Amino acid sequence: MTVNLPAQYDPQQTEAKWQQYWEDHQVFKADPNAPGDPYCVVIPPPNVTGSLHMGHAFESALIDTLVRYQRMQGRNTLWLPGTDHASIAVQSILDRQLKADGQHRDDLGREKFLERAWTWKAESGGKITNQLRRLGVSVDWTRERFTLDEGLSEAVLEAFIRLYNDGLIYRGNYLVNWCPESQSAVSDLEVDQKEVNGHLWHFRYPLSDGSGFMEVATTRPETMLGDTAVAVNPKDPRYQSLIGKTLTLPLMNRDIPIIADDLVDREFGTGCVKVTPAHDPNDFAMGQRHNLPQINIMNKDGSLNENAGEFQGQDRFVARKNVVQRLDEAGFLVKVEDYSHSVPYSERGKVPVEPLLSTQWYIKIRPLADFALSCLDDENSPQFVPERWRKVYRDWLVNLQDWCISRQLWWGHQIPAWYVVSETDGDITDETPFIVAKSEAEATQQAQERFGDEADLVRDPDVLDTWFSSGLWPFSTMGWPHKTEDLETYFPTSTLVTGFDIIFFWVARMTMMSGYFTGKMPFQDVYIHGLVRDENNQKMSKSKGNGIDPLLLINKYGTDALRYTLIREVAGAGQDIRLEYDRKKDESVSVEASRNFTNKLWNASRFVMLNLAEQTPQQLGTPNPEALELADRWILSRFGQTVRQTSDYVNHYGLGEAAKGLYEFIWGDFCDWYIELVKPRLQGDDADSKRVAQQTLAVVLDGILKLLHPFLPHITEEVWQVLTQSGDEVCLATQAYPQVNEAWIDEELESGFELLIGAIRTIRNLRAELEIKPSLKIAVILQSQSDRERDILERGQAYIETLGKVDSFTLTDVLAEEPGQTIAGVVGTVQVLIPLAGVVDIGEIRAKIEKRLAKAEAEVKSYAGRLSNPNFVNKAPDAVVQGARTALAEAETQVAMLQNRLSRL
C-alpha cells in the first residue's frame, strides 16, 4: 500500500474528478428519513439565460461552506438547486433571433413560439448549472427544479386561484413601468437607473383669464400633452391667490386647474409643477387625491396616440423635439437648461421605461405584508444577518403597494383567466367579464352556467411576473401544494443566503407568499452578503465592463483557490469584498495567494504521509497523553482551540474570520512550526518518540482536512482519501466535523510556547540581520528574571537548538559577566544575545550596511529633489509623479531600517 501524494498538485484534474464522483455517487442526495436535525437551503435560482459571474461564485461559495459544514455536523442536509425561467430575458433572446431571420413572434403564433422557447431551453438553458458544477457546489442534483416545470406550474396555478378566490387578486388600471421595446410591464428590479445628461425645459402656461402665466419646468416636454393640472405648494405665498383658477394648456387649448398639494417642493424650479397623472407616479397619486382626469397620450410601442393631437403617430423622442419646437414658435418656451438626472431604463429592452396607465392584474399586498410584519415583530422571524437589514426589510413591508403581477409576454405562466368576449362584441375590454379557473374546460362550464351555452371564451394572453413563481420557491420546490415528505422535513428552510439588492423583490415576496399559504416564514435566517468589487473597489457591472470572469480564474488557479479567496476576504458578515486583479495579465494576487495555500497544504500533507511508514491515521491510533512531548501537546491544544474558534465563527456566519483562522493555524502553527519541530524525531533513533510524532501528525492532519473541507472541498477530499485509504464508497464530505477535545486544550502551555516560538524567531531574525550562513551554528544567551519564562525556555532547549542552529545554549537570570561584543533582541522580557566573536566580522558587516545606506540616502535625495521641482510635479503624468512619491517613501523606509541596523551593531 502506498500512502502518498504526487509531487505536484493539479487542481484541474483533482477538482473535475471529485465533482464527477460526488454527483455520480449522489453523495449529496437528501433523504427526509435520514437521522439528524434538518438543514435546508434553496438556491437563489439564477436565470436560465445566465452565465456564471463573480456574484454567483461568491454567493455559491458562501452557501456551500455553510451546507458542507452542517452536513459534517450530522444535520440532515438538503441544498436544492434550480433555475428561474426569466420571462423577459428568454423572450428578448428569441425576439432577437427572430428579428435576425426577418420575423416577429406574431408571425409564428404563441404555440410555435413556445415550442421554440422550450427548444432553446433544452439546448442552451443548462449553461449556468454546468458552470455551477465547476464550483463544486454540494447540491442535490436529483431535486433540481425549474420555475416552469410541471410541479412548480401546478403550485403557481394553485396559488393564483386561492388568492383570487380569497379576493386578493384583481384587475385594475394603474401606472406601471412600461418597456416599449418588449411591450410589457416590468418590475422595479428589471429597471436600471442611469445618470443622463439631458435638459430641463421651462414653459409658460397662460392663465385662462388672460391675467398672466405660470412657468413650469420638465425633463419630458412631450408629456405636457397629457397635463390635467398645474400644482403649487399650499404654503407658497407666490401662488396662493391663483389656487382654484385655470390655465389654458398650450398646443392643446384645454383648460386645466391650478391645485395645491403638499407634495410640491417650493424650492425646486419655479415652485410650479405640471401634473400628468397618466405618465408619472407622483402625478398619478396627486391626480387621485384631486380627482383629476387621466389622459394617456402614448401607445404601447412608445409612439403617441390620438390624445396627442397633431403629434399622433410620432415616436416619443421625435415628438419631444417637435413639441419643444412648436412651443418655441408659439412663444411659450422660456429657456432650456442643461440638466443631469436619473432616467429609468429597461434592463432587458435597453430603452427608457415609460410610466404608463395600463390594465393589469394585481395582488392586494397588505394582508400578506401584515402577516410577515407580525412574524418579524412578534417572533423576530426571519432573523437577519447582519441585523441592520432587519429595519430595511421591515420598512419595505410597511410601505409596500399592491403588486402588479401580469406581464405582456408569452414565455411564462399564462394567467388562468378566460374572458367571455361574447359579452363585449368579441373584444377584450376593461368591462369584459372573465372566469378564473384551473382549466379551459372548467372556465367554459362556469361561463355557460352564467352566460349561456353560446358563451365564447378567450384566454388572457398575459403571463405572471417571474417573481410570482420565485416567491413560492422555498415550498413549491418541496412539492407544495401536496403534502410531501420533503415539505414535512425540510420546510421551513434553515438559511437563505442572498444579496441585499433583492431583499425587497425576492425575500419579501417569499415571506409574504409563504406566510399566506403555509402560515410560516420560509426560512429561519437570512444571511445578506455584500458585493464583490473590482480591483479599484468599484461595483462590477455590465455597463462598466469591469466584471471579472470567475471561470478564467478557476482555469488559472483552481476552484478551491477562488472560493477560498472570496470567503477569506469577508471582513464581517454582509461586508463587500475587493478582488485584486491585473487586467493586462488576467491574474489575481489574491487568488494566487490562496493557490499557494493549497500548494502549502499539499506539500505538508505529502511530507507527513512520507513519514507515516505507510500507515493511516486509523492504523497509527491516537497518541497516549502520557507519551506526548511539549510540541505535541502544544499543537493538539492549538488544534482544539482552532476547532472551537472555527465552529463558533461559522455558527454565527463569520465565514471570513473562520477562513483566516484556519489559514493562520495551518500555515503557521502546523506547517511552519510543528512539522519543523518534529523532523529530528522522525529522523532519529528513538522509536517511541517517533511513533508519538507520527500519531500526532496523523491526528492533526486528519482533523485539518475535516476542518478545512467546507472551505476547500476538492483538495481536502483528495488528500484525505490518500491519507486514510478509505475506499471508493467513503468520502470526506460526509465525515463528522471535528469536535473540541477539552482534554487537549492547555492555554497556559500555549502562552508559554508562544514565548518559545518568539525566542526562535528572534534568533533567526538576528542571524538574518548579520547574514550568518545557515550552515553555521552559533552560541546563544537567553536572559530572563522570570522563573516561568526560564522554565519554558529550558524545556524547549532542544527546539531552540534545532531551529535556531544553536550549538551553545546558555540560560540565565542575570548576566554574570559581560559576554563581549553581541547583537541583542527581546521577546517578552527575555533578552536574546548572540556573541559575535568568531561568528561575523563586524567591520565588514558595518561597511556593507553603510554602503547600502549611502545608496538609499542618494535615492531619497534624488526623488525628493524631483518632487520639490514644480515643473516635474505639474507637467509630468500623474502616474509618473505618484511613482516618484512611492519610490521616495520606500527609500526613506530603507534608510530608517539600515540606520537602525547600524545602531544595533
PDB file of C-alpha atoms in Angstrom, residues 131 226 263 397 686 777 802:
ATOM      1  CA  GLN A 131     -20.910  26.287 -14.581  1.00  0.00           C
ATOM      2  CA  GLY A 226     -51.493  64.894 -21.222  1.00  0.00           C
ATOM      3  CA  LEU A 263     -46.006  67.147  -2.442  1.00  0.00           C
ATOM      4  CA  LEU A 397     -43.109  45.653   4.230  1.00  0.00           C
ATOM      5  CA  ASP A 686      14.010   6.940  19.419  1.00  0.00           C
ATOM      6  CA  LYS A 777      25.892  27.033  14.310  1.00  0.00           C
ATOM      7  CA  THR A 802      17.417  22.722  16.237  1.00  0.00           C
TER       8      THR A 802
END
